[in-house]
PDB file of C-alpha atoms and ligand atoms in Angstrom:
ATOM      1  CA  UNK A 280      -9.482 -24.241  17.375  1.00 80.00           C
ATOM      2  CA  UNK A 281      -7.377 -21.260  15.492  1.00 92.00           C
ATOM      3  CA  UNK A 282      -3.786 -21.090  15.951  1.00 96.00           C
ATOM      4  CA  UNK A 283      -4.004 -17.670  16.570  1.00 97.00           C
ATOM      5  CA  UNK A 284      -7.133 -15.722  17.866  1.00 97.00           C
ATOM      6  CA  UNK A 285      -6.418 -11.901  18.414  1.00 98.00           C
ATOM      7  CA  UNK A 286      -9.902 -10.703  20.692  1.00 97.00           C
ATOM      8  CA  UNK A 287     -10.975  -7.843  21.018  1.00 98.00           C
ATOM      9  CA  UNK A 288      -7.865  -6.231  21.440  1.00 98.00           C
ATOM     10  CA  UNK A 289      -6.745  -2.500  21.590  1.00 98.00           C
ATOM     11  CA  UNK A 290      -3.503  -0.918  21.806  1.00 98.00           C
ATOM     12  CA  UNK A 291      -2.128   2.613  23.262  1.00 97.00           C
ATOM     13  CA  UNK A 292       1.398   3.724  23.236  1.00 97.00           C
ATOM     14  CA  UNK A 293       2.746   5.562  26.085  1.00 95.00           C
ATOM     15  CA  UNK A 294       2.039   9.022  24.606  1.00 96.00           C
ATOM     16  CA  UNK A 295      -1.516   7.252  24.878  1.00 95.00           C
ATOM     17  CA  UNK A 296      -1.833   7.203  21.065  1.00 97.00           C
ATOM     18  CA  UNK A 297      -4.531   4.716  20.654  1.00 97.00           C
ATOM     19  CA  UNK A 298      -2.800   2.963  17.436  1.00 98.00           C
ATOM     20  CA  UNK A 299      -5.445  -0.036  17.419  1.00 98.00           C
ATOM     21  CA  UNK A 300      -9.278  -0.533  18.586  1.00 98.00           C
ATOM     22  CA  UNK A 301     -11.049  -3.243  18.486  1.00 98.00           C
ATOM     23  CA  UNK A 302      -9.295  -5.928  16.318  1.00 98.00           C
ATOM     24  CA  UNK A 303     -10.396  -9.191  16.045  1.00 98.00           C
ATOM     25  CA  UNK A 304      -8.797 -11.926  14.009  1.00 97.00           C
ATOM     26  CA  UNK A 305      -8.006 -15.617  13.444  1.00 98.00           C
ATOM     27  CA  UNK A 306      -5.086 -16.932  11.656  1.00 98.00           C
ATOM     28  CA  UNK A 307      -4.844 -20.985  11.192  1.00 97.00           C
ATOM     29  CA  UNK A 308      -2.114 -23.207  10.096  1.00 97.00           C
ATOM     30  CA  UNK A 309      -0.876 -23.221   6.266  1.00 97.00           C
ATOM     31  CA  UNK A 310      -2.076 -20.021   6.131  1.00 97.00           C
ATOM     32  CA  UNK A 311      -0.834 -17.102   4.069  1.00 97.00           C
ATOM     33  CA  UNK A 312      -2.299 -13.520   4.876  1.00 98.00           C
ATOM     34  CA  UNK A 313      -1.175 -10.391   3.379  1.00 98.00           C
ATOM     35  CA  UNK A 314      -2.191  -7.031   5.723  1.00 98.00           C
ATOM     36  CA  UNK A 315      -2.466  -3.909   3.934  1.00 97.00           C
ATOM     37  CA  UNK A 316      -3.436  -0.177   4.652  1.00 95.00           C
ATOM     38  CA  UNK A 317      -2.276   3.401   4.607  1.00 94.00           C
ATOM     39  CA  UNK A 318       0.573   4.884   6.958  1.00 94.00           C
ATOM     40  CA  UNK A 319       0.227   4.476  10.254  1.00 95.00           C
ATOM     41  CA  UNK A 320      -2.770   2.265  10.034  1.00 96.00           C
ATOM     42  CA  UNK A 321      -1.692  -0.002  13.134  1.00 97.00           C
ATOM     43  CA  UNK A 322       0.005  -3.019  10.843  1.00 97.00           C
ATOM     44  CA  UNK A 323       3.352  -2.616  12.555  1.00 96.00           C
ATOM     45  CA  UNK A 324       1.704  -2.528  15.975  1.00 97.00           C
ATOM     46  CA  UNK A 325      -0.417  -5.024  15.272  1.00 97.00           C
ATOM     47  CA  UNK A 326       2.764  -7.440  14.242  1.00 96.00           C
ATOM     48  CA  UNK A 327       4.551  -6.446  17.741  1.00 95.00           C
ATOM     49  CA  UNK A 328       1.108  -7.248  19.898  1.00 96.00           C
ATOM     50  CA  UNK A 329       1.141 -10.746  18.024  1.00 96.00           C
ATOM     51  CA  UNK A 330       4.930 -11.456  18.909  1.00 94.00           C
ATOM     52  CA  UNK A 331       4.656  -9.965  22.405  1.00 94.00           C
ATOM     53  CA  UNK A 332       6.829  -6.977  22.005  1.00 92.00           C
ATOM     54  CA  UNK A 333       4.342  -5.064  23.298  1.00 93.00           C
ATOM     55  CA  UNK A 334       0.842  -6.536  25.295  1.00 95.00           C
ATOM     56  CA  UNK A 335      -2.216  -5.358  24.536  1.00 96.00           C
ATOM     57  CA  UNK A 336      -3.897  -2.290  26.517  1.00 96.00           C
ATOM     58  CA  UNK A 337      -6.820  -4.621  26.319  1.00 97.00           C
ATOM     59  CA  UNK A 338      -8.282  -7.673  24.972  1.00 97.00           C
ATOM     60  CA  UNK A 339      -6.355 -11.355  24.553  1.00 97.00           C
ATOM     61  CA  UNK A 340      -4.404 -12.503  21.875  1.00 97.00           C
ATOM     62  CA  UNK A 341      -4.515 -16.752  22.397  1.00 96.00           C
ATOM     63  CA  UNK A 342      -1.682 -18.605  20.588  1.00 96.00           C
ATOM     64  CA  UNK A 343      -1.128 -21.975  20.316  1.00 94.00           C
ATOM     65  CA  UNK A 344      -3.941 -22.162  23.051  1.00 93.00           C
ATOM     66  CA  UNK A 345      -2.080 -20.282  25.682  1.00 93.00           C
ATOM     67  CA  UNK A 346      -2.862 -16.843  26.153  1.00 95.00           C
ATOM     68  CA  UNK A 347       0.467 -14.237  25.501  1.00 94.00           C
ATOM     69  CA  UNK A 348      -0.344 -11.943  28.050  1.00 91.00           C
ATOM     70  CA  UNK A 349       1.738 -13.098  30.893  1.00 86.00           C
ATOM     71  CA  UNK A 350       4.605 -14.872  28.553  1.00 91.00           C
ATOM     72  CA  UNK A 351       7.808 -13.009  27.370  1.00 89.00           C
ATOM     73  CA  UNK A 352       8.977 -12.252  24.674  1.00 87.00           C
ATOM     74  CA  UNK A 353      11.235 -14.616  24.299  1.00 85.00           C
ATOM     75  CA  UNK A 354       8.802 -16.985  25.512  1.00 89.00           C
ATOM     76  CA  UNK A 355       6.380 -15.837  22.606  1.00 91.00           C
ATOM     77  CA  UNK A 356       9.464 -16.247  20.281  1.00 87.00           C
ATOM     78  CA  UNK A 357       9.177 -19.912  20.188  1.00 87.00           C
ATOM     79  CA  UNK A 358       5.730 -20.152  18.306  1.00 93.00           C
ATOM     80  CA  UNK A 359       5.945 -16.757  16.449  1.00 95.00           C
ATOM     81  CA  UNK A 360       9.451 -15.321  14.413  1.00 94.00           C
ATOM     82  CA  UNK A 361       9.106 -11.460  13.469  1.00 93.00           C
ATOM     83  CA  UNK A 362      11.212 -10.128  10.398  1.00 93.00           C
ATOM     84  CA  UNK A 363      11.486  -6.405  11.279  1.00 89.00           C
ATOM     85  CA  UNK A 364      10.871  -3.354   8.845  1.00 86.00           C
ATOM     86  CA  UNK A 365      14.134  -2.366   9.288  1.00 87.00           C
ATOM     87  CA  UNK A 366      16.659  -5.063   9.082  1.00 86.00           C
ATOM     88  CA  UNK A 367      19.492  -2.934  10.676  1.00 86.00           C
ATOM     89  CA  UNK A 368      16.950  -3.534  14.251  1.00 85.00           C
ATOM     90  CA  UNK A 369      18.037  -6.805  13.772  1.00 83.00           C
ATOM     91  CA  UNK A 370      21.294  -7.785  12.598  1.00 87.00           C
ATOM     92  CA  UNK A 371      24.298  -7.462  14.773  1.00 88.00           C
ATOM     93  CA  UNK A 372      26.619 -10.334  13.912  1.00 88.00           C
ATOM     94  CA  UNK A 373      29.990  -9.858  12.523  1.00 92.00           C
ATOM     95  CA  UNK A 374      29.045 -12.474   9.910  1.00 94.00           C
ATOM     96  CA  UNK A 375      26.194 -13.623   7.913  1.00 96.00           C
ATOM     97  CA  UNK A 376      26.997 -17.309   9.223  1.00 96.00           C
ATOM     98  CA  UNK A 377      27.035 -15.968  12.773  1.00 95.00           C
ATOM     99  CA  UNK A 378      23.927 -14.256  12.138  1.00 95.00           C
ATOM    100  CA  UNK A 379      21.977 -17.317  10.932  1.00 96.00           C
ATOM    101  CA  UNK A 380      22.970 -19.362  13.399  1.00 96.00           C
ATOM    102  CA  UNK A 381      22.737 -17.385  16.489  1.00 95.00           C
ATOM    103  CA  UNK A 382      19.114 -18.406  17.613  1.00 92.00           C
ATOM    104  CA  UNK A 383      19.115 -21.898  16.925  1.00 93.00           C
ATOM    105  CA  UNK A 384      22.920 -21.925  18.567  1.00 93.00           C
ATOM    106  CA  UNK A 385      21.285 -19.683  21.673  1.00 90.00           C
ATOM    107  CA  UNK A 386      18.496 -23.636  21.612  1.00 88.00           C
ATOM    108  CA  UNK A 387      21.314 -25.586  21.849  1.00 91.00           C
ATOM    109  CA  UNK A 388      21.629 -26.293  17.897  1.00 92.00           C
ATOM    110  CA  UNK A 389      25.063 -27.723  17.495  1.00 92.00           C
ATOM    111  CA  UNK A 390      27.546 -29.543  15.285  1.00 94.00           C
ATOM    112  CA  UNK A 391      26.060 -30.753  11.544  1.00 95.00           C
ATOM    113  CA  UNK A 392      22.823 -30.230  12.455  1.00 94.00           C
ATOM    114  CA  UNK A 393      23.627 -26.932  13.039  1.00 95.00           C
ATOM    115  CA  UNK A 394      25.657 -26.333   9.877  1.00 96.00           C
ATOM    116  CA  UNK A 395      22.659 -28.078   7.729  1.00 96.00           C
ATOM    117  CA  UNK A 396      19.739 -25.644   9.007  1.00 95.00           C
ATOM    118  CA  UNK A 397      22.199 -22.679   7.988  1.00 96.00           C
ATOM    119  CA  UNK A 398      23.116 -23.664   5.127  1.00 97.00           C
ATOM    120  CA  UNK A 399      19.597 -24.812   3.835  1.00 95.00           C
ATOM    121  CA  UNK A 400      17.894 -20.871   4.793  1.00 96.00           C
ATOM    122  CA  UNK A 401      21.112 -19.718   3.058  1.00 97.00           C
ATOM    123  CA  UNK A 402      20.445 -20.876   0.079  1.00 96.00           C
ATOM    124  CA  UNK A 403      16.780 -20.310   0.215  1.00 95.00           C
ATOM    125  CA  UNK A 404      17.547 -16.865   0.694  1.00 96.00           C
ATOM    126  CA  UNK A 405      20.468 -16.457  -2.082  1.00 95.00           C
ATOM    127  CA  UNK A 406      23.085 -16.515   0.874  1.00 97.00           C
ATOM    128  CA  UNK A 407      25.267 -19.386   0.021  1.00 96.00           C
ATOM    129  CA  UNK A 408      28.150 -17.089  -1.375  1.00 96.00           C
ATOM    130  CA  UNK A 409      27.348 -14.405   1.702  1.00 96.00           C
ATOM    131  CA  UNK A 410      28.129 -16.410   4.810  1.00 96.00           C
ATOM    132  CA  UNK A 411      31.836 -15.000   5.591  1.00 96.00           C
ATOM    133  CA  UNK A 412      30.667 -11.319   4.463  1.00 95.00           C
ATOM    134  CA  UNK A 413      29.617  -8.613   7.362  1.00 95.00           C
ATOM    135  CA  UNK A 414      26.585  -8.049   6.925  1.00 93.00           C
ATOM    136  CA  UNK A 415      26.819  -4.775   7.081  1.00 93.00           C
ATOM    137  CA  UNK A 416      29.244  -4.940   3.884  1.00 94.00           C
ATOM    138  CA  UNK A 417      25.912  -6.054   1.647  1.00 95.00           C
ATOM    139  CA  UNK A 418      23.211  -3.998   0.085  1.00 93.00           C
ATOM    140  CA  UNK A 419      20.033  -3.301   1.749  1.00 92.00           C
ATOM    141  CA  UNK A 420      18.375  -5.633   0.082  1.00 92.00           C
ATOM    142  CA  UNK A 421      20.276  -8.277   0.658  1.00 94.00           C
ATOM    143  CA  UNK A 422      21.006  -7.457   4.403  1.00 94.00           C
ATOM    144  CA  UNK A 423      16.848  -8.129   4.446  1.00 94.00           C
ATOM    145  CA  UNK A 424      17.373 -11.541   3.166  1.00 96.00           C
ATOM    146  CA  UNK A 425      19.880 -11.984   5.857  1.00 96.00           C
ATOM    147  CA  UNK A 426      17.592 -11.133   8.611  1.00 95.00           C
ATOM    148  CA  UNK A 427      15.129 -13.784   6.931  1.00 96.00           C
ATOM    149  CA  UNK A 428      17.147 -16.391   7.228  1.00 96.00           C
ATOM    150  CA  UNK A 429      18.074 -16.029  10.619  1.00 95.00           C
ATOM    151  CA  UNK A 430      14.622 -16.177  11.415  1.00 94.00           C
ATOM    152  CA  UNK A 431      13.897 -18.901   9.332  1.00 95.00           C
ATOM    153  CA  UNK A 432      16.208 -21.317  10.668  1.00 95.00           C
ATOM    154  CA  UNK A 433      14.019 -21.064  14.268  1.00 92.00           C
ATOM    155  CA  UNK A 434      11.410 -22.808  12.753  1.00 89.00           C
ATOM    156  CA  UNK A 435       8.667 -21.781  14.838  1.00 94.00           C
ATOM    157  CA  UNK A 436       5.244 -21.936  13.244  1.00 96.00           C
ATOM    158  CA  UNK A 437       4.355 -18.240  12.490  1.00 97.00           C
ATOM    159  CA  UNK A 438       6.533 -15.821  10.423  1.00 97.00           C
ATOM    160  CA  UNK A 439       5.631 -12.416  10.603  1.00 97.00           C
ATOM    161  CA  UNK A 440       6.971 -10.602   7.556  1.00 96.00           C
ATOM    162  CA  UNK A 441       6.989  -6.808   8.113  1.00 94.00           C
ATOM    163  CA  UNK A 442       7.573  -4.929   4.405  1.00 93.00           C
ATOM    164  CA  UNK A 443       9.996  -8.124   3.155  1.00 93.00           C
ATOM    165  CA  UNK A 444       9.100  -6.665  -0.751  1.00 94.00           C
ATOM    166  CA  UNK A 445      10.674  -2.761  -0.013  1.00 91.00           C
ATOM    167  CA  UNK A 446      13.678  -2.210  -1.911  1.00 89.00           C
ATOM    168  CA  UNK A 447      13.624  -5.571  -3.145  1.00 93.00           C
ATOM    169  CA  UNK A 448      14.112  -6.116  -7.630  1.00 93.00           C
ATOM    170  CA  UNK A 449      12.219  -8.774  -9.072  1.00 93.00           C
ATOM    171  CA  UNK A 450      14.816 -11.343  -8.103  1.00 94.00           C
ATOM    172  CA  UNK A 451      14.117 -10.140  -4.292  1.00 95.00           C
ATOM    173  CA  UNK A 452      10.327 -10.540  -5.135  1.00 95.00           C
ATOM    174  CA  UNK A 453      10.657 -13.771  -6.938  1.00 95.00           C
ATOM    175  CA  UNK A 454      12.684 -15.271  -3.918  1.00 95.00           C
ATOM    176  CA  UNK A 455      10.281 -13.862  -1.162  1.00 96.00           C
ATOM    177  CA  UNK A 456       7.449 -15.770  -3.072  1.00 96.00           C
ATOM    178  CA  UNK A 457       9.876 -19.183  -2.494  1.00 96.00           C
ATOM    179  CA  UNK A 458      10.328 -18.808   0.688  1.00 96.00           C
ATOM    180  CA  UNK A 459       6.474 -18.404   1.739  1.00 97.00           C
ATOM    181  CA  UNK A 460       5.777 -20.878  -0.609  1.00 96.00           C
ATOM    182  CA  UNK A 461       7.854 -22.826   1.080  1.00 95.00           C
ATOM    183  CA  UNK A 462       6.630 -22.247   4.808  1.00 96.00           C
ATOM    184  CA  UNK A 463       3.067 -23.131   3.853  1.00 97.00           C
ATOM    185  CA  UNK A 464       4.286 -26.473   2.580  1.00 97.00           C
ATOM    186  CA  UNK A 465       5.651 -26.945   6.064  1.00 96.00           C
ATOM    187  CA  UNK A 466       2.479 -25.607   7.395  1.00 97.00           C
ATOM    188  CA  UNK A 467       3.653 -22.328   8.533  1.00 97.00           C
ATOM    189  CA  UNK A 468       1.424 -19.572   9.268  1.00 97.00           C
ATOM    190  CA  UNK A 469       2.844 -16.475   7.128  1.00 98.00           C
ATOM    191  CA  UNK A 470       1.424 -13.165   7.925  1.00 98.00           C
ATOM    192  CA  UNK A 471       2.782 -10.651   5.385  1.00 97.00           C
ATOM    193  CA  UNK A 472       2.284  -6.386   5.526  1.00 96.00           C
ATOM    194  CA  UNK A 473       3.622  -4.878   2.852  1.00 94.00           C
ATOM    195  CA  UNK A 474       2.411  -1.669   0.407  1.00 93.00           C
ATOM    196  CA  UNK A 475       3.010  -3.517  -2.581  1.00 93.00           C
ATOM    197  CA  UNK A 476      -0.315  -4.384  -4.581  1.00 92.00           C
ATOM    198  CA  UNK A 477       0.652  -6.881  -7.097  1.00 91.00           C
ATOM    199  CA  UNK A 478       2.686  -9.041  -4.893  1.00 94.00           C
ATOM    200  CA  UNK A 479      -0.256  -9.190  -2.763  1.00 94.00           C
ATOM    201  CA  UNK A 480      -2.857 -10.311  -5.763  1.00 92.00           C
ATOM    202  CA  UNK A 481       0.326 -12.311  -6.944  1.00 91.00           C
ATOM    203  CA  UNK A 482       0.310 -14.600  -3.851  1.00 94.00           C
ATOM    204  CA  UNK A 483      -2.307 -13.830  -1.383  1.00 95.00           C
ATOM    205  CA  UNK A 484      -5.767 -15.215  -1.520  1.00 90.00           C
ATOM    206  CA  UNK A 485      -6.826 -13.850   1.900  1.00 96.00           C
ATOM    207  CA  UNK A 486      -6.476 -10.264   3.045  1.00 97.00           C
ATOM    208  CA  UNK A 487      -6.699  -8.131   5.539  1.00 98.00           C
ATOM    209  CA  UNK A 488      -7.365  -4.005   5.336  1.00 97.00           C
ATOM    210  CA  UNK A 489      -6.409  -1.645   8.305  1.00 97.00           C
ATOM    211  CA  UNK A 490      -7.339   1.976   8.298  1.00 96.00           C
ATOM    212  CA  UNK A 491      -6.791   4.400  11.806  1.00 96.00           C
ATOM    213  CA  UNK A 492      -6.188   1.492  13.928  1.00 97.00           C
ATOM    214  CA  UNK A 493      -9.045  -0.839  12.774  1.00 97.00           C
ATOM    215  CA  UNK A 494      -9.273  -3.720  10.626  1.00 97.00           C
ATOM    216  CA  UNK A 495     -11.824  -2.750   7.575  1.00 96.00           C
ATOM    217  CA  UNK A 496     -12.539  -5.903   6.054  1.00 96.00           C
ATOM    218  CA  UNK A 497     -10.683  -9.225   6.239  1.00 97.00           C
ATOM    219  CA  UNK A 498     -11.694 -11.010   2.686  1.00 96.00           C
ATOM    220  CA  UNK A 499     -10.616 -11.749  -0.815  1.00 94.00           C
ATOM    221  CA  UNK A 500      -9.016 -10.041  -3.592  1.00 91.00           C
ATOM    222  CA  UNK A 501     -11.898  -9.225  -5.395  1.00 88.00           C
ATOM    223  CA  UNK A 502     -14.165  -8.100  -2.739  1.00 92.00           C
ATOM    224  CA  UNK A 503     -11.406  -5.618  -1.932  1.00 95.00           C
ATOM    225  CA  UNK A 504      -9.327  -4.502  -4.884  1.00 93.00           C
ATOM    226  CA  UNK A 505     -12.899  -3.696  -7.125  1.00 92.00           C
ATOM    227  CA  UNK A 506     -14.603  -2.064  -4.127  1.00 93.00           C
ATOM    228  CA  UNK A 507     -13.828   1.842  -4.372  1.00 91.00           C
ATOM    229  CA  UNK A 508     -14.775   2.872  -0.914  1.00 93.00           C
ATOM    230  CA  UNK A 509     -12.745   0.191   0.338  1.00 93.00           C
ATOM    231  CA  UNK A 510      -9.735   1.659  -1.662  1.00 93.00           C
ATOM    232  CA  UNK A 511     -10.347   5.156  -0.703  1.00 92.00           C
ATOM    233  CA  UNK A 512     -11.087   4.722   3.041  1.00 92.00           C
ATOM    234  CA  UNK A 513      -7.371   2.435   3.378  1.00 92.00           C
ATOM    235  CA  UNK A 514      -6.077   4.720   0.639  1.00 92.00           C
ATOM    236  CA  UNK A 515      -4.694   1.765  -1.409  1.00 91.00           C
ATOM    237  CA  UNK A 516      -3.634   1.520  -4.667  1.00 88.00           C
ATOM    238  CA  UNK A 517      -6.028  -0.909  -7.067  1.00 90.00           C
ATOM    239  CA  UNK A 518      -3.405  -3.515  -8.814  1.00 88.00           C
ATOM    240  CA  UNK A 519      -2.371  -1.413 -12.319  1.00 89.00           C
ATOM    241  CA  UNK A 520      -4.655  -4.630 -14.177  1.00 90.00           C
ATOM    242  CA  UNK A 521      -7.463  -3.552 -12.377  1.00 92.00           C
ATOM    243  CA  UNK A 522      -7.476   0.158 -13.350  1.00 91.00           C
ATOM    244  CA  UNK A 523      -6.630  -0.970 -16.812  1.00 91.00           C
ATOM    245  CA  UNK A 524      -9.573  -2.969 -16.797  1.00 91.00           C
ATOM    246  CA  UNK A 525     -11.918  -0.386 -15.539  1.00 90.00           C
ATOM    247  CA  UNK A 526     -10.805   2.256 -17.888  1.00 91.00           C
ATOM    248  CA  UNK A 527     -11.312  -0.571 -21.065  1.00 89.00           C
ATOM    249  CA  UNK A 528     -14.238  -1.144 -19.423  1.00 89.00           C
ATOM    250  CA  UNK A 529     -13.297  -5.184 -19.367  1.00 89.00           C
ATOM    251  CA  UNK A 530     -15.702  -7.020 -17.736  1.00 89.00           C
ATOM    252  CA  UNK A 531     -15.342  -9.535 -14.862  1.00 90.00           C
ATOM    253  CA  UNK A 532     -13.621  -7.583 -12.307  1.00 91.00           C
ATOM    254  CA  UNK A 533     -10.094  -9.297 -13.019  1.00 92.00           C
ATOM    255  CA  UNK A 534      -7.425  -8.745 -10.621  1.00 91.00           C
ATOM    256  CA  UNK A 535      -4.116 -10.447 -12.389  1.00 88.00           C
ATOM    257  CA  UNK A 536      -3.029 -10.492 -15.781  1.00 88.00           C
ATOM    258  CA  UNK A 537      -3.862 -14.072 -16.788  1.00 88.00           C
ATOM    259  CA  UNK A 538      -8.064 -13.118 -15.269  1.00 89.00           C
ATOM    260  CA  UNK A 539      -7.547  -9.742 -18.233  1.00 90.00           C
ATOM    261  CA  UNK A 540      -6.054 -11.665 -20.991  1.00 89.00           C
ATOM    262  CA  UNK A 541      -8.982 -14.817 -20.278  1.00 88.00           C
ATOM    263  CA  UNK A 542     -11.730 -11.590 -20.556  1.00 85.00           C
ATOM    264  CA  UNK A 543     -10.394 -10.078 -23.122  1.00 76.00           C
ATOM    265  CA  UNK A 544     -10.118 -13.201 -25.544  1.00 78.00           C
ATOM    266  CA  UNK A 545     -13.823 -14.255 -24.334  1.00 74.00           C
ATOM    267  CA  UNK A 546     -14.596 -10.660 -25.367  1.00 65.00           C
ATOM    268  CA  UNK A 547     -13.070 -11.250 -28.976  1.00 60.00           C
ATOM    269  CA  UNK A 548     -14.497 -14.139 -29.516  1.00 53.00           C
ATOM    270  CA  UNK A 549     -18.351 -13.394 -28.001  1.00 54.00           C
TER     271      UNK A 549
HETATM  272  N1  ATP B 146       6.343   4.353  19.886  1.00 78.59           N
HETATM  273  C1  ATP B 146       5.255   5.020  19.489  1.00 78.59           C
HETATM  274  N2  ATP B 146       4.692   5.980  20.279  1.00 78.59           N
HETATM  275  C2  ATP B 146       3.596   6.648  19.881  1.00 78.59           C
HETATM  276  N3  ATP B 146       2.959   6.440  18.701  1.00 78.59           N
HETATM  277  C3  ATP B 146       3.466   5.504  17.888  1.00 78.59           C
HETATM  278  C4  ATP B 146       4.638   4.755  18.223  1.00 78.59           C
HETATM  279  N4  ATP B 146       4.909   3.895  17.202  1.00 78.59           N
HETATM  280  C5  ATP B 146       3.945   4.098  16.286  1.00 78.59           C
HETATM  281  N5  ATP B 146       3.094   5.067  16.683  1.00 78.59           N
HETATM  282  C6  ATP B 146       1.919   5.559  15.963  1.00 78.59           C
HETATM  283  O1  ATP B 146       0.979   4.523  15.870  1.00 78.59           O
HETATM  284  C7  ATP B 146       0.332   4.528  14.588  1.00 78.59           C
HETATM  285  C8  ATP B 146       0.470   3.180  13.939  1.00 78.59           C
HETATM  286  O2  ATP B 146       1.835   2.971  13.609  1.00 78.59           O
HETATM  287  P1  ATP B 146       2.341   1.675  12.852  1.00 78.59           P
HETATM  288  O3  ATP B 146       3.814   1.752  12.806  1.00 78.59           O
HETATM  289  O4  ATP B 146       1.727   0.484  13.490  1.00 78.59           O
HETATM  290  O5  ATP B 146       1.702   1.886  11.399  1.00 78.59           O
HETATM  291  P2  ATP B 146       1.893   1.033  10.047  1.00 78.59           P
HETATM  292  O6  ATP B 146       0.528   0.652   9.598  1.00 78.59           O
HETATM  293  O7  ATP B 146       2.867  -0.059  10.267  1.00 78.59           O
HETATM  294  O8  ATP B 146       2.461   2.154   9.054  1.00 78.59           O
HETATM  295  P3  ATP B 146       3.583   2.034   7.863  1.00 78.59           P
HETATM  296  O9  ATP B 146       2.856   1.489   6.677  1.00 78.59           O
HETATM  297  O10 ATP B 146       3.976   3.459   7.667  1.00 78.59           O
HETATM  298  O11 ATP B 146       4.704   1.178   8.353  1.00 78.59           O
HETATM  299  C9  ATP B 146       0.959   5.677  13.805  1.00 78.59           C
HETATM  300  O12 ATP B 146       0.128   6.810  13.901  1.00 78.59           O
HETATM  301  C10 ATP B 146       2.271   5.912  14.522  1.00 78.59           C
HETATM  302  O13 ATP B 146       2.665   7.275  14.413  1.00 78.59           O
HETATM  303 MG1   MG B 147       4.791  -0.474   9.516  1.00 78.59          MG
END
């Protein structure tokens, strides 16, 4: 049985702006899925249906074998943890420390076990030195991180990243990949959107393309990053290695750098 099965859902917004038709999906434990697609192709919806902010107009989404429709939010809070695009919708501490430990406080977290769980998403998320600082007294960036954490620390079994790579430099990028890496080890289930290409070939084997409210094709790298129509219809970028490629006219479809340098060397050598 999936951990999460989204079925045959749809979704209209009071306007009645049908933002998604028809989406069916199954996410399982230790599982790491990137989604990807234009603007306004549904992926931020489709993160809020899956943590109950809103309830779909129709169709079930079953998690954890219970079906969300008639739980809170809150309720649906305890299996699923939702980092927001924005991480000013989220923070409103006076202190990174407070911030961190506000949910597990609000589940009746306490003392040195408390302290530990803080101090262990702090540092996964470059924290430690943060945790007396407003939060609102740190870059961007960094104020993301913060809103990580304190959704880390809940330790509920699906974290649903929403744009965690935007503004961030390759330090941001190299600690993002940490922390899922680290989730999956515990067995999380990571669902990622974001509109950056090569951190999704970089650590996503499984991915999912949304176009006007519909999911295109849920598959691999290479059946989507190499397959034009694909590309145009969810107007994505193809990952700069790939375009390189096809202008070289490299064979073998690769999709990261270490798949062009193995093709071009077999090339050389043929
Ligand atoms: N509160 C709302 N009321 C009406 N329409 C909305 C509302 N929120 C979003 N929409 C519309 O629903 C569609 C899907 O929006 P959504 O935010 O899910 O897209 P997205 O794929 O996350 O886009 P982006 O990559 O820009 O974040 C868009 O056309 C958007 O304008
Ligand atoms: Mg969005």
């Amino acid at each position: 049985m999936n951990f999460i099965s989204i079925d045959s859902v749809f979704f209209e917004y009071d306007n009645g702006y049908e933002a998604l038709k028809n989406i069916n999906m199954e996410f399982n434990l230790g599982e790491k899925v990137a989604i990807i697609g234009q603007n306004g192709a549904g992926k931020t919806t489709l993160l809020k249906l899956i943590n109950g902010l809103n309830k779909p107009s129709k169709g079930n989404i079953i998690i954890n074998k219970v079906n969300i429709k008639d739980k809170t939010t809150a309720e649906v809070s305890k299996d699923v943890s939702y980092v927001f695009q924005n991480p000013d919708d989220q923070i409103f501490n006076n202190d990174v420390y407070s911030e961190i430990a506000f949910g597990p406080k609000k589940n009746g977290v306490k003392g040195n076990s408390l302290k530990k769980i803080v101090y262990e998403a702090a540092e996964l998320c470059g924290l430690t030195d943060d945790l007396k600082k407003n939060p609102y007294d740190l870059p961007y960036a960094t104020r993301k991180f913060v809103s990580i954490a304190s959704v880390l620390v809940m330790q509920s079994n699906v974290f649903l990243l929403d744009e965690p790579t935007a503004g961030q430099d390759k330090i941001g990028i190299e600690k993002l990949q940490k922390i899922i890496d680290y989730l999956i080890k515990k067995n999380k289930i990571v669902i990622t959107i974001t509109h950056d290409m090569e951190f999704v070939v970089n650590n996503f084997d499984r991915i999912i393309v949304m176009a006007n409210g519909q999911k295109i094709i849920d598959s691999n790298k290479k059946e989507i990053f190499w397959d034009e129509e694909i590309l145009n219809v969810a107007r994505l970028k193809q990952p700069y290695i790939s375009s390189l490629a096809k202008d070289l006219g490299v064979p073998g479809q690769p999709i990261t750098i270490k798949e062009f340098i193995k093709q071009k060397s077999s090339d050389l050598y043929a």
